[in-house]
Tab-separated table of C-alpha atoms in Angstrom:
chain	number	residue	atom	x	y	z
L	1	UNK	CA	-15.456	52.826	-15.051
L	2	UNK	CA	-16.942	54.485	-17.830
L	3	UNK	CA	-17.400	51.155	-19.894
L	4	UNK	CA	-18.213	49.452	-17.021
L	5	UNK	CA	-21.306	51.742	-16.409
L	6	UNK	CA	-22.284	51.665	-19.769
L	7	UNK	CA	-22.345	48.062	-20.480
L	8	UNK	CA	-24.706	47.872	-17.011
L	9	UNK	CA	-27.096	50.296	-17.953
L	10	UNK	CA	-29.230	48.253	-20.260
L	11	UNK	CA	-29.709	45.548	-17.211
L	12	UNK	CA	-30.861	47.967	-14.731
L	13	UNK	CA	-34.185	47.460	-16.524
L	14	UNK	CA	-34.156	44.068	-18.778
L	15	UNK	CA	-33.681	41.013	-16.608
L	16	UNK	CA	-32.156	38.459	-18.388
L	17	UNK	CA	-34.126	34.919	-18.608
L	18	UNK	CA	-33.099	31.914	-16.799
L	19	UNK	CA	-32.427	29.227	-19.353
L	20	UNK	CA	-31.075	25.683	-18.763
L	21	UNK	CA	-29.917	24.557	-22.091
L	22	UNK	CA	-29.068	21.075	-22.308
L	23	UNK	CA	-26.838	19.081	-25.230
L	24	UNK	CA	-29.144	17.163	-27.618
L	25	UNK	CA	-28.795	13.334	-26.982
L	26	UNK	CA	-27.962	12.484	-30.447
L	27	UNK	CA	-24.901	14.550	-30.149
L	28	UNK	CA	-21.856	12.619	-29.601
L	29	UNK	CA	-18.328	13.590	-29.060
L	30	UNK	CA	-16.275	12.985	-32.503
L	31	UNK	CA	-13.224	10.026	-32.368
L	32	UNK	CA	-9.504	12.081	-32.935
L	33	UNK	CA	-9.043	10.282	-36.052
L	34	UNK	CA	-12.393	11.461	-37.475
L	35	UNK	CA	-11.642	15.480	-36.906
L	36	UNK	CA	-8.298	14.616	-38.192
L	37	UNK	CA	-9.690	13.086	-41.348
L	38	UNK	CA	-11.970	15.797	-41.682
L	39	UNK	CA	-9.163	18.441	-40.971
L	40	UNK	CA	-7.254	17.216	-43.930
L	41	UNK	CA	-10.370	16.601	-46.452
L	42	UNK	CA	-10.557	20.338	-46.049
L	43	UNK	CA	-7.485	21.223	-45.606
L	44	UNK	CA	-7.440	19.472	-49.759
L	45	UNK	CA	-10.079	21.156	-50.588
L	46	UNK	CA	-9.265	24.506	-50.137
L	47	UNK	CA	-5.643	24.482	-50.929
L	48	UNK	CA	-6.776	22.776	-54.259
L	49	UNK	CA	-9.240	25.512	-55.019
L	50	UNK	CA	-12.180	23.774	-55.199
L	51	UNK	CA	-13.648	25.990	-52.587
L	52	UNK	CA	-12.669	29.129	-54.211
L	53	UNK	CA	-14.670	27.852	-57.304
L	54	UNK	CA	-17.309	27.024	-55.468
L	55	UNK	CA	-17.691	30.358	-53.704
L	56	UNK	CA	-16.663	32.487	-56.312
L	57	UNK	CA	-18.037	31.256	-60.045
L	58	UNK	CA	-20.272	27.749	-59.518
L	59	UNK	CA	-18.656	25.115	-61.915
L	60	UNK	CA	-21.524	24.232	-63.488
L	61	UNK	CA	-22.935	27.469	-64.780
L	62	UNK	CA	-20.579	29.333	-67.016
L	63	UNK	CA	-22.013	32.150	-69.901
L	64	UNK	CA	-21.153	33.233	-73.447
L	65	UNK	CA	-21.195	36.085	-75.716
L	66	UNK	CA	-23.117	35.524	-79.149
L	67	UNK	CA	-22.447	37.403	-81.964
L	68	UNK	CA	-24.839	40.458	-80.990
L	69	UNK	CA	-22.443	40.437	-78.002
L	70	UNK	CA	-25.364	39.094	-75.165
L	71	UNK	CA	-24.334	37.219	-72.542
L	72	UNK	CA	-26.335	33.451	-72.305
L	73	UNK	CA	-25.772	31.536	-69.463
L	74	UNK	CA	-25.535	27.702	-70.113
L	75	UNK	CA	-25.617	24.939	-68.243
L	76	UNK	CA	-21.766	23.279	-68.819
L	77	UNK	CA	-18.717	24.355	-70.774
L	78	UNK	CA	-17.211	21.696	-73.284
């Protein structure tokens, strides 16, 4: 009752537009095969780690230490 009350206090005063929203005609509904296919690409991808590394440290920017000890950020590790 308590909850109930609480969650209808704020629309005793705010009325709540009407809005008709309607599914953009380009959208189309996907073929099984092509959420499957999808499914398992990332499925791959994330058991293989490639998302972790993407998340985590980006693959193509890595940095060093020189000999003063500062830290220089290049472009690709050899």
């Amino acid at each position: 009752m308590i909850m109930k009350n609480l969650y209808r206090t704020p629309f005793t005063f705010i009325q709540c537009p009407n809005v008709e929203l309607k599914k953009p005609s380009w959208i189309r509904k996907s073929s099984n095969n092509t959420v499957l296919f999808g499914l398992h690409v990332s499925y791959f991808l994330v058991t293989a780690g490639v998302i972790y590394d993407i998340i985590i440290e980006p693959p193509s920017v890595r940095s060093t230490t020189d000999a003063y000890g500062h830290h220089k950020p290049i472009a690709f590790m050899a």
